[in-house]
Tab-separated table of C-alpha atoms and ligand atoms in Angstrom:
chain	number	residue	atom	x	y	z
A	612	UNK	CA	39.312	-39.623	32.390
A	613	UNK	CA	38.113	-36.405	31.601
A	614	UNK	CA	38.575	-35.455	35.166
A	615	UNK	CA	42.418	-36.305	34.873
A	616	UNK	CA	43.075	-33.185	32.929
A	617	UNK	CA	41.210	-30.695	35.862
A	618	UNK	CA	44.879	-30.321	36.908
A	619	UNK	CA	45.908	-28.843	33.733
A	620	UNK	CA	42.593	-26.641	32.672
A	621	UNK	CA	40.606	-24.348	34.213
A	622	UNK	CA	36.913	-25.718	35.358
A	623	UNK	CA	34.904	-23.406	32.814
A	624	UNK	CA	36.791	-25.130	30.029
A	625	UNK	CA	35.899	-28.369	31.549
A	626	UNK	CA	32.041	-27.497	31.818
A	627	UNK	CA	32.150	-26.068	28.467
A	628	UNK	CA	33.355	-29.563	27.129
A	629	UNK	CA	30.698	-31.657	29.233
A	630	UNK	CA	27.804	-29.516	27.985
A	631	UNK	CA	28.867	-29.892	24.094
A	632	UNK	CA	29.370	-33.882	24.857
A	633	UNK	CA	25.976	-33.666	26.384
A	634	UNK	CA	24.482	-31.735	22.915
A	635	UNK	CA	26.258	-34.139	20.814
A	636	UNK	CA	25.986	-37.328	22.527
A	637	UNK	CA	23.951	-39.201	19.424
A	638	UNK	CA	26.457	-37.840	16.755
A	639	UNK	CA	28.613	-40.765	15.015
A	640	UNK	CA	31.798	-39.438	13.777
A	641	UNK	CA	34.482	-40.804	11.380
A	642	UNK	CA	38.456	-39.558	10.869
A	643	UNK	CA	40.238	-40.871	7.886
A	644	UNK	CA	43.727	-39.946	7.460
A	645	UNK	CA	46.700	-41.759	5.292
A	646	UNK	CA	49.088	-43.342	8.199
A	647	UNK	CA	48.454	-45.448	11.404
A	648	UNK	CA	51.908	-44.245	12.642
A	649	UNK	CA	54.364	-41.655	12.468
A	650	UNK	CA	53.958	-37.879	11.969
A	651	UNK	CA	51.845	-35.508	14.049
A	652	UNK	CA	48.094	-36.565	12.382
A	653	UNK	CA	48.607	-40.083	13.475
A	654	UNK	CA	49.703	-38.554	17.014
A	655	UNK	CA	47.113	-36.173	17.435
A	656	UNK	CA	44.363	-38.961	16.332
A	657	UNK	CA	45.779	-41.813	18.445
A	658	UNK	CA	44.962	-39.705	21.848
A	659	UNK	CA	41.757	-37.684	20.507
A	660	UNK	CA	39.794	-40.711	18.955
A	661	UNK	CA	39.550	-42.404	22.220
A	662	UNK	CA	39.395	-39.734	24.353
A	663	UNK	CA	36.044	-38.802	22.476
A	664	UNK	CA	34.977	-42.010	22.721
A	665	UNK	CA	35.187	-42.058	26.338
A	666	UNK	CA	33.224	-38.695	26.458
A	667	UNK	CA	30.587	-40.773	25.114
A	668	UNK	CA	30.890	-39.911	21.672
A	669	UNK	CA	30.729	-42.543	18.726
A	670	UNK	CA	34.209	-41.797	17.201
A	671	UNK	CA	36.260	-43.936	14.753
A	672	UNK	CA	39.479	-43.767	13.090
A	673	UNK	CA	40.194	-45.423	9.330
A	674	UNK	CA	43.246	-45.381	7.486
A	675	UNK	CA	43.265	-45.539	3.746
A	676	UNK	CA	45.267	-48.186	2.033
A	677	UNK	CA	48.008	-47.365	-1.186
A	678	UNK	CA	50.718	-48.611	-2.392
A	679	UNK	CA	54.434	-46.815	-3.206
A	680	UNK	CA	53.165	-45.484	-6.222
A	681	UNK	CA	50.364	-43.693	-4.812
A	682	UNK	CA	52.498	-42.810	-1.864
A	683	UNK	CA	55.016	-40.996	-4.152
A	684	UNK	CA	52.287	-39.034	-5.702
A	685	UNK	CA	51.002	-37.644	-2.729
A	686	UNK	CA	54.181	-36.984	-1.258
A	687	UNK	CA	54.700	-35.191	-4.404
A	688	UNK	CA	51.321	-33.292	-3.405
A	689	UNK	CA	52.488	-32.406	-0.095
A	690	UNK	CA	55.591	-30.782	-1.060
A	691	UNK	CA	53.893	-29.009	-3.881
A	692	UNK	CA	51.070	-27.679	-1.485
A	693	UNK	CA	53.978	-26.463	0.689
A	694	UNK	CA	56.211	-25.205	-1.847
A	695	UNK	CA	56.077	-24.535	-5.463
A	696	UNK	CA	59.049	-25.829	-7.148
A	697	UNK	CA	60.313	-28.784	-9.329
A	698	UNK	CA	57.939	-30.726	-11.947
A	699	UNK	CA	54.216	-30.354	-11.167
A	700	UNK	CA	51.643	-33.551	-11.237
A	701	UNK	CA	51.077	-34.895	-14.501
A	702	UNK	CA	48.710	-36.770	-16.517
A	703	UNK	CA	49.860	-40.026	-14.946
A	704	UNK	CA	49.844	-39.052	-11.101
A	705	UNK	CA	46.386	-37.941	-11.688
A	706	UNK	CA	45.389	-41.498	-12.556
A	707	UNK	CA	47.351	-43.220	-9.839
A	708	UNK	CA	45.634	-40.583	-7.366
A	709	UNK	CA	42.094	-41.303	-8.830
A	710	UNK	CA	42.593	-44.756	-9.010
A	711	UNK	CA	43.328	-45.544	-5.348
A	712	UNK	CA	40.750	-42.930	-4.589
A	713	UNK	CA	38.209	-45.104	-6.365
A	714	UNK	CA	39.437	-48.346	-4.855
A	715	UNK	CA	39.592	-46.970	-1.027
A	716	UNK	CA	35.931	-45.793	-1.531
A	717	UNK	CA	35.214	-49.682	-1.651
A	718	UNK	CA	37.528	-50.124	1.166
A	719	UNK	CA	36.076	-47.718	3.705
A	720	UNK	CA	32.852	-47.411	4.963
A	721	UNK	CA	31.704	-43.991	5.629
A	722	UNK	CA	27.946	-44.338	5.130
A	723	UNK	CA	26.925	-44.667	8.814
A	724	UNK	CA	28.591	-41.665	10.006
A	725	UNK	CA	26.997	-38.176	10.586
A	726	UNK	CA	30.033	-36.495	10.533
A	727	UNK	CA	33.270	-37.354	8.580
A	728	UNK	CA	36.522	-35.670	9.077
A	729	UNK	CA	39.328	-35.933	6.058
A	730	UNK	CA	42.752	-35.228	6.645
A	731	UNK	CA	45.189	-33.761	4.593
A	732	UNK	CA	45.141	-34.301	0.759
A	733	UNK	CA	45.799	-37.827	0.468
A	734	UNK	CA	42.032	-39.194	1.434
A	735	UNK	CA	40.616	-35.824	0.094
A	736	UNK	CA	39.231	-37.617	-3.127
A	737	UNK	CA	36.962	-39.921	-0.816
A	738	UNK	CA	34.461	-36.855	-0.937
A	739	UNK	CA	32.768	-38.193	-3.522
A	740	UNK	CA	31.374	-40.821	-1.049
A	741	UNK	CA	29.334	-38.461	0.642
A	742	UNK	CA	25.680	-39.110	1.319
A	743	UNK	CA	22.898	-36.458	1.524
A	744	UNK	CA	22.484	-35.723	5.141
A	745	UNK	CA	26.156	-36.012	6.113
A	746	UNK	CA	28.852	-33.475	7.043
A	747	UNK	CA	32.162	-33.834	5.309
A	748	UNK	CA	35.025	-31.647	6.768
A	749	UNK	CA	38.466	-31.325	5.337
A	750	UNK	CA	40.814	-30.820	7.942
A	751	UNK	CA	44.627	-29.490	6.504
A	752	UNK	CA	47.234	-30.044	8.462
A	753	UNK	CA	49.798	-28.186	5.374
A	754	UNK	CA	50.766	-24.313	4.941
A	755	UNK	CA	48.974	-23.895	1.913
A	756	UNK	CA	49.396	-20.310	1.648
A	757	UNK	CA	51.654	-20.197	-1.569
A	758	UNK	CA	51.085	-23.696	-3.467
A	759	UNK	CA	51.896	-24.763	-6.656
A	760	UNK	CA	48.659	-23.573	-8.429
A	761	UNK	CA	48.747	-26.805	-10.462
A	762	UNK	CA	48.376	-28.769	-7.769
A	763	UNK	CA	45.951	-26.506	-5.813
A	764	UNK	CA	43.742	-26.383	-8.996
A	765	UNK	CA	43.329	-30.272	-8.919
A	766	UNK	CA	42.567	-30.669	-5.302
A	767	UNK	CA	40.434	-27.309	-5.298
A	768	UNK	CA	37.111	-28.790	-6.491
A	769	UNK	CA	37.451	-31.514	-3.975
A	770	UNK	CA	37.852	-29.098	-1.220
A	771	UNK	CA	34.617	-27.051	-2.323
A	772	UNK	CA	32.667	-30.509	-2.380
A	773	UNK	CA	33.135	-30.513	1.720
A	774	UNK	CA	30.856	-28.795	4.086
A	775	UNK	CA	33.635	-27.110	6.099
A	776	UNK	CA	37.085	-27.000	6.286
A	777	UNK	CA	39.734	-26.612	9.234
A	778	UNK	CA	43.400	-25.128	9.090
A	779	UNK	CA	45.838	-24.504	11.516
A	780	UNK	CA	46.120	-20.554	11.309
A	781	UNK	CA	44.095	-17.711	9.064
A	782	UNK	CA	47.155	-17.551	7.039
A	783	UNK	CA	46.559	-20.950	5.492
A	784	UNK	CA	43.190	-20.499	4.210
A	785	UNK	CA	43.523	-19.940	0.496
A	786	UNK	CA	41.465	-17.363	-1.341
A	787	UNK	CA	39.740	-20.612	-3.334
A	788	UNK	CA	37.951	-21.795	-0.162
A	789	UNK	CA	34.608	-21.383	-0.922
A	790	UNK	CA	33.154	-23.282	2.186
A	791	UNK	CA	33.550	-22.123	5.983
A	792	UNK	CA	36.790	-22.419	7.219
A	793	UNK	CA	37.624	-22.863	10.677
A	794	UNK	CA	40.750	-22.187	12.508
A	795	UNK	CA	41.785	-24.725	15.237
A	796	UNK	CA	45.520	-25.412	16.050
A	797	UNK	CA	46.260	-28.534	16.894
A	798	UNK	CA	47.357	-29.961	20.322
A	799	UNK	CA	49.260	-32.446	22.769
A	800	UNK	CA	47.958	-34.490	25.102
A	801	UNK	CA	49.452	-34.034	28.602
A	802	UNK	CA	48.366	-37.586	29.935
A	803	UNK	CA	50.269	-39.591	26.880
A	804	UNK	CA	53.555	-41.131	27.008
A	805	UNK	CA	55.338	-38.719	24.975
A	806	UNK	CA	54.316	-36.019	27.379
A	807	UNK	CA	54.121	-37.698	31.134
A	808	UNK	CA	56.772	-37.130	33.649
A	809	UNK	CA	59.537	-39.562	33.598
A	810	UNK	CA	61.354	-40.981	36.034
A	811	UNK	CA	65.139	-39.858	36.050
A	812	UNK	CA	66.217	-43.108	35.916
A	813	UNK	CA	64.685	-43.705	32.642
A	814	UNK	CA	65.785	-40.748	31.234
A	815	UNK	CA	69.678	-41.278	32.170
A	816	UNK	CA	68.929	-45.152	30.664
A	817	UNK	CA	67.706	-44.048	27.564
A	818	UNK	CA	70.562	-41.376	26.664
A	819	UNK	CA	73.124	-43.956	28.063
A	820	UNK	CA	71.309	-46.589	25.556
A	821	UNK	CA	72.283	-44.019	22.785
A	822	UNK	CA	75.523	-43.488	23.933
A	823	UNK	CA	74.563	-39.668	24.724
A	824	UNK	CA	76.317	-37.839	27.524
A	825	UNK	CA	74.439	-36.712	30.006
A	826	UNK	CA	76.917	-34.513	31.530
A	827	UNK	CA	77.448	-32.827	28.161
A	828	UNK	CA	74.889	-29.981	26.745
A	829	UNK	CA	72.204	-31.486	24.544
A	830	UNK	CA	70.988	-29.888	21.358
A	831	UNK	CA	67.875	-31.726	19.784
A	832	UNK	CA	65.847	-32.086	16.938
A	833	UNK	CA	62.882	-34.679	16.783
A	834	UNK	CA	61.394	-34.824	13.011
A	835	UNK	CA	60.530	-37.435	10.685
A	836	UNK	CA	63.351	-37.604	8.284
A	837	UNK	CA	62.057	-35.142	5.809
A	838	UNK	CA	63.993	-32.634	3.590
A	839	UNK	CA	61.183	-29.747	4.864
A	840	UNK	CA	62.203	-30.282	8.653
A	841	UNK	CA	65.784	-29.284	7.667
A	842	UNK	CA	68.202	-31.804	9.302
A	843	UNK	CA	70.874	-30.584	6.981
A	844	UNK	CA	70.664	-27.115	8.301
A	845	UNK	CA	70.641	-28.246	11.772
A	846	UNK	CA	73.387	-29.860	11.708
A	847	UNK	CA	75.313	-26.723	9.523
A	848	UNK	CA	74.277	-24.834	12.617
A	849	UNK	CA	75.410	-26.838	15.071
A	850	UNK	CA	78.760	-26.794	13.171
A	851	UNK	CA	78.684	-23.408	13.940
A	852	UNK	CA	77.914	-23.598	17.332
A	853	UNK	CA	80.446	-26.556	18.149
A	854	UNK	CA	83.570	-24.054	16.902
A	855	UNK	CA	83.123	-22.531	20.275
A	856	UNK	CA	80.736	-24.101	22.512
A	857	UNK	CA	80.945	-28.037	23.707
A	858	UNK	CA	77.447	-29.942	22.891
A	859	UNK	CA	76.072	-32.582	21.298
A	860	UNK	CA	73.517	-32.878	18.411
A	861	UNK	CA	70.825	-35.618	18.554
A	862	UNK	CA	68.604	-35.705	15.486
A	863	UNK	CA	65.892	-38.171	16.440
A	864	UNK	CA	63.553	-39.310	13.679
A	865	UNK	CA	61.571	-42.152	12.247
A	866	UNK	CA	59.858	-43.074	8.851
A	867	UNK	CA	56.107	-42.717	8.496
A	868	UNK	CA	54.019	-45.137	6.400
A	869	UNK	CA	52.986	-42.420	3.954
A	870	UNK	CA	56.281	-40.710	3.414
A	871	UNK	CA	58.573	-42.997	0.509
A	872	UNK	CA	61.043	-40.302	0.764
A	873	UNK	CA	62.008	-41.255	4.404
A	874	UNK	CA	65.416	-43.788	3.854
A	875	UNK	CA	66.804	-41.525	1.270
A	876	UNK	CA	66.702	-38.719	3.758
A	877	UNK	CA	67.900	-40.658	6.515
A	878	UNK	CA	70.888	-41.845	4.615
A	879	UNK	CA	71.851	-38.184	3.471
A	880	UNK	CA	71.638	-37.273	6.862
A	881	UNK	CA	74.212	-39.954	8.182
A	882	UNK	CA	76.313	-38.967	5.321
A	883	UNK	CA	76.152	-35.564	6.528
A	884	UNK	CA	76.865	-36.027	9.834
A	885	UNK	CA	80.249	-38.109	8.694
A	886	UNK	CA	82.309	-39.383	11.725
A	887	UNK	CA	81.630	-36.915	14.192
A	888	UNK	CA	80.946	-38.512	17.265
A	889	UNK	CA	79.063	-35.684	18.916
A	890	UNK	CA	76.363	-36.080	16.211
A	891	UNK	CA	73.382	-38.780	16.953
A	892	UNK	CA	71.254	-39.774	14.083
A	893	UNK	CA	68.543	-42.138	15.967
A	894	UNK	CA	66.334	-43.700	13.727
A	895	UNK	CA	63.508	-45.009	16.367
A	896	UNK	CA	60.272	-47.077	15.563
A	897	UNK	CA	57.436	-44.999	15.524
A	898	UNK	CA	55.953	-45.819	18.886
A	899	UNK	CA	58.958	-44.765	20.910
A	900	UNK	CA	57.202	-41.907	22.844
A	901	UNK	CA	59.074	-42.441	26.290
A	902	UNK	CA	61.924	-42.612	24.538
A	903	UNK	CA	61.371	-39.095	22.546
A	904	UNK	CA	60.147	-37.466	25.733
A	905	UNK	CA	63.116	-38.524	27.667
A	906	UNK	CA	65.291	-37.148	24.994
A	907	UNK	CA	63.039	-33.933	25.044
A	908	UNK	CA	63.294	-33.586	28.634
A	909	UNK	CA	67.273	-33.850	28.483
A	910	UNK	CA	67.813	-31.133	25.966
A	911	UNK	CA	69.523	-28.092	26.552
A	912	UNK	CA	68.287	-26.409	23.259
A	913	UNK	CA	65.684	-27.967	21.511
A	914	UNK	CA	65.524	-26.705	17.799
A	915	UNK	CA	62.799	-27.290	15.039
A	916	UNK	CA	64.295	-25.550	11.620
A	917	UNK	CA	61.484	-26.634	9.468
A	918	UNK	CA	61.823	-24.940	5.918
A	919	UNK	CA	57.816	-25.846	5.755
A	920	UNK	CA	55.724	-26.437	8.758
A	921	UNK	CA	51.784	-27.044	9.360
A	922	UNK	CA	52.175	-26.739	12.828
A	923	UNK	CA	55.371	-28.697	14.146
A	924	UNK	CA	53.942	-30.544	17.310
A	925	UNK	CA	57.320	-31.498	18.406
A	926	UNK	CA	57.860	-27.385	19.259
A	927	UNK	CA	54.947	-27.763	21.928
A	928	UNK	CA	55.930	-31.176	23.282
A	929	UNK	CA	59.410	-29.539	24.292
A	930	UNK	CA	57.749	-26.406	25.419
A	931	UNK	CA	55.198	-28.231	27.773
A	932	UNK	CA	58.909	-29.939	29.172
A	933	UNK	CA	60.009	-26.251	30.028
A	934	UNK	CA	62.294	-25.925	27.118
A	935	UNK	CA	62.873	-23.371	24.995
A	936	UNK	CA	62.841	-23.599	21.266
A	937	UNK	CA	64.816	-22.052	18.432
A	938	UNK	CA	62.349	-22.265	15.454
A	939	UNK	CA	61.839	-21.379	11.937
A	940	UNK	CA	59.760	-18.273	11.727
A	941	UNK	CA	57.102	-20.065	9.232
A	942	UNK	CA	53.913	-21.410	9.738
A	943	UNK	CA	52.356	-22.802	12.756
A	944	UNK	CA	55.579	-22.461	14.583
A	945	UNK	CA	55.597	-19.158	14.294
A	946	UNK	CA	51.849	-19.465	16.271
A	947	UNK	CA	53.478	-21.431	19.176
A	948	UNK	CA	56.704	-19.430	19.716
A	949	UNK	CA	56.476	-15.903	21.048
A	950	UNK	CA	59.747	-14.677	20.141
A	951	UNK	CA	61.954	-13.843	22.654
A	952	UNK	CA	59.358	-14.990	25.595
A	953	UNK	CA	59.186	-18.514	25.137
A	954	UNK	CA	61.699	-19.314	22.620
A	955	UNK	CA	63.547	-17.775	19.544
A	956	UNK	CA	61.697	-17.522	16.061
A	957	UNK	CA	64.925	-17.926	13.752
A	958	UNK	CA	65.144	-17.433	9.778
A	959	UNK	CA	68.621	-18.636	8.676
A	960	UNK	CA	71.395	-21.332	9.459
A	961	UNK	CA	73.320	-18.504	10.843
A	962	UNK	CA	70.492	-17.092	13.288
A	963	UNK	CA	69.956	-20.554	14.271
A	964	UNK	CA	73.425	-20.940	15.571
A	965	UNK	CA	73.359	-17.697	16.889
A	966	UNK	CA	69.793	-18.433	19.133
A	967	UNK	CA	71.397	-21.597	19.819
A	968	UNK	CA	74.822	-20.372	21.450
A	969	UNK	CA	72.940	-17.426	23.293
A	970	UNK	CA	70.523	-20.153	25.150
A	971	UNK	CA	73.516	-22.473	25.443
A	972	UNK	CA	75.391	-19.413	27.493
A	973	UNK	CA	72.428	-18.281	29.845
A	974	UNK	CA	70.499	-20.732	31.786
A	975	UNK	CA	69.097	-18.185	33.491
A	976	UNK	CA	67.144	-17.290	30.472
A	977	UNK	CA	66.447	-20.948	29.645
A	978	UNK	CA	64.770	-21.579	32.642
A	979	UNK	CA	62.625	-18.451	32.424
A	980	UNK	CA	61.863	-18.965	28.710
A	981	UNK	CA	60.888	-22.564	29.705
A	982	UNK	CA	58.233	-21.535	32.302
A	983	UNK	CA	56.478	-18.937	29.638
A	984	UNK	CA	57.141	-22.159	27.215
A	985	UNK	CA	54.930	-24.720	29.452
A	986	UNK	CA	52.602	-22.140	30.255
A	987	UNK	CA	51.785	-21.036	26.542
A	988	UNK	CA	51.261	-24.515	25.817
A	989	UNK	CA	49.261	-25.456	29.126
A	990	UNK	CA	46.682	-22.169	28.196
A	991	UNK	CA	46.667	-23.087	24.162
A	992	UNK	CA	48.176	-26.058	22.916
A	993	UNK	CA	46.490	-28.893	24.933
A	994	UNK	CA	44.066	-31.724	23.708
A	995	UNK	CA	40.786	-30.467	25.514
A	996	UNK	CA	41.138	-27.155	23.938
A	997	UNK	CA	41.400	-29.011	20.515
A	998	UNK	CA	38.630	-31.254	21.421
A	999	UNK	CA	36.140	-28.669	22.344
A	1000	UNK	CA	37.197	-26.632	18.745
A	1001	UNK	CA	36.240	-29.749	17.305
A	1002	UNK	CA	32.987	-30.475	19.052
A	1003	UNK	CA	31.916	-26.632	18.279
A	1004	UNK	CA	32.505	-27.300	14.186
A	1005	UNK	CA	30.617	-30.266	14.603
A	1006	UNK	CA	27.970	-28.459	16.052
A	1007	UNK	CA	28.088	-25.612	14.317
A	1008	UNK	CA	27.769	-27.950	10.996
A	1009	UNK	CA	24.627	-29.663	12.333
A	1010	UNK	CA	22.609	-27.035	13.870
A	1011	UNK	CA	23.247	-24.577	10.384
A	1012	UNK	CA	21.447	-27.459	8.686
B	1024	UDP	N1	57.794	-38.464	16.267
B	1024	UDP	C1	58.064	-39.499	16.943
B	1024	UDP	N2	59.496	-39.841	16.865
B	1024	UDP	C2	59.908	-39.541	15.523
B	1024	UDP	C3	59.595	-38.223	14.936
B	1024	UDP	C4	59.044	-37.788	15.365
B	1024	UDP	O1	57.274	-39.866	17.608
B	1024	UDP	O2	61.047	-40.565	15.567
B	1024	UDP	C5	56.498	-37.551	16.880
B	1024	UDP	C6	56.728	-36.332	17.231
B	1024	UDP	O3	57.055	-36.495	18.704
B	1024	UDP	C7	55.739	-35.463	17.416
B	1024	UDP	C8	55.258	-36.093	15.880
B	1024	UDP	O4	55.810	-37.196	15.320
B	1024	UDP	O5	54.581	-36.259	18.028
B	1024	UDP	C9	55.613	-35.148	14.378
B	1024	UDP	O6	54.663	-34.001	14.139
B	1024	UDP	P1	54.977	-32.397	14.162
B	1024	UDP	O7	53.778	-31.738	13.714
B	1024	UDP	O8	55.987	-31.984	14.520
B	1024	UDP	O9	55.522	-33.094	12.017
B	1024	UDP	P2	54.794	-33.932	11.367
B	1024	UDP	O10	55.648	-35.227	10.806
B	1024	UDP	O11	53.480	-34.189	11.218
B	1024	UDP	O12	55.145	-33.345	9.983
């Protein structure tokens, strides 16, 4: 299996990976998050866990349980960690969070593992189950550089009970984090249905199925229906572009099990689209990997106009398909796009519209940036590098003890 990646990566990386696997053969690993489908964390785990298993390292994945009330609280925590504003956590929220955390301690067996990775704040409290001798790592996928202080104060005690933490970029590490912090950006899997080469017919049929005209330019954003992804800003930018340039806008999205706000945002997006026949709002099942792949491949310009973003896996996915991405100058997007080389970083709706126009008018620069973009992902954001980084963290934590 690992050999299949040799066409994308150099032999040195493969050798290092095999060596690390050899060192960690008997380690049992558990990942815990809050949804099996929808969003970047589930996307990464669905690829990483089976690949680690194939490499011969016992790796399991568990998902916490929660009702709507619980996920409303965790979404509030998510939003407030990304950005202060609005009502902070109240007493009732804390009770809902803790009650569900205790319930999950009974539902998930963590005792038989040597290393437990807990992803994001939803399952964070499970650290109360940690046994002596185990290593627990908090894997944070969120931009927590300027959080609501109340929320952070609540989570901080849990975080500092872990043995280590992982953030996407150094800017996300908070001063209050007293445990070792590792910097590991996420990755995409080039062998996943989401990213493999597709037959032209499939791409064409997919566009036809959605009523999109393959002969006209397509501007695309792929994202869960979430305010922080700013689908409204994308529509505004598109409307500015559309005054002078023919193009269609595709907003492809889905709902995630742990996000109760999705439907409301979806309705608002439909409302803003109105009866514009050139805006396509696609609500897709969460496992529409080949369809998303086809949309990304057929896009002329890909946009990611998030207001806050941990990483934004969709940026790397599009770049892998030789697309220049116009992305917000924030969080992990900034780490992926090299401004003017692999795409453009933007700070406003006007800036987004300007760069979209520029790319629509310049096929040569689209092609050149697309090639650079692909190379950037090949070099820095593939799953093989990601697994190697995880194994290094495990090696480091176990060795230090
Ligand atoms: N995604 C998908 N279908 C959708 C919307 C998103 O499969 O309708 C996938 C997308 O391709 C990417 C992941 O979900 O792999 C989103 O990850 P990202 O880091 O961009 O954002 P998150 O949702 O984690 O905030």
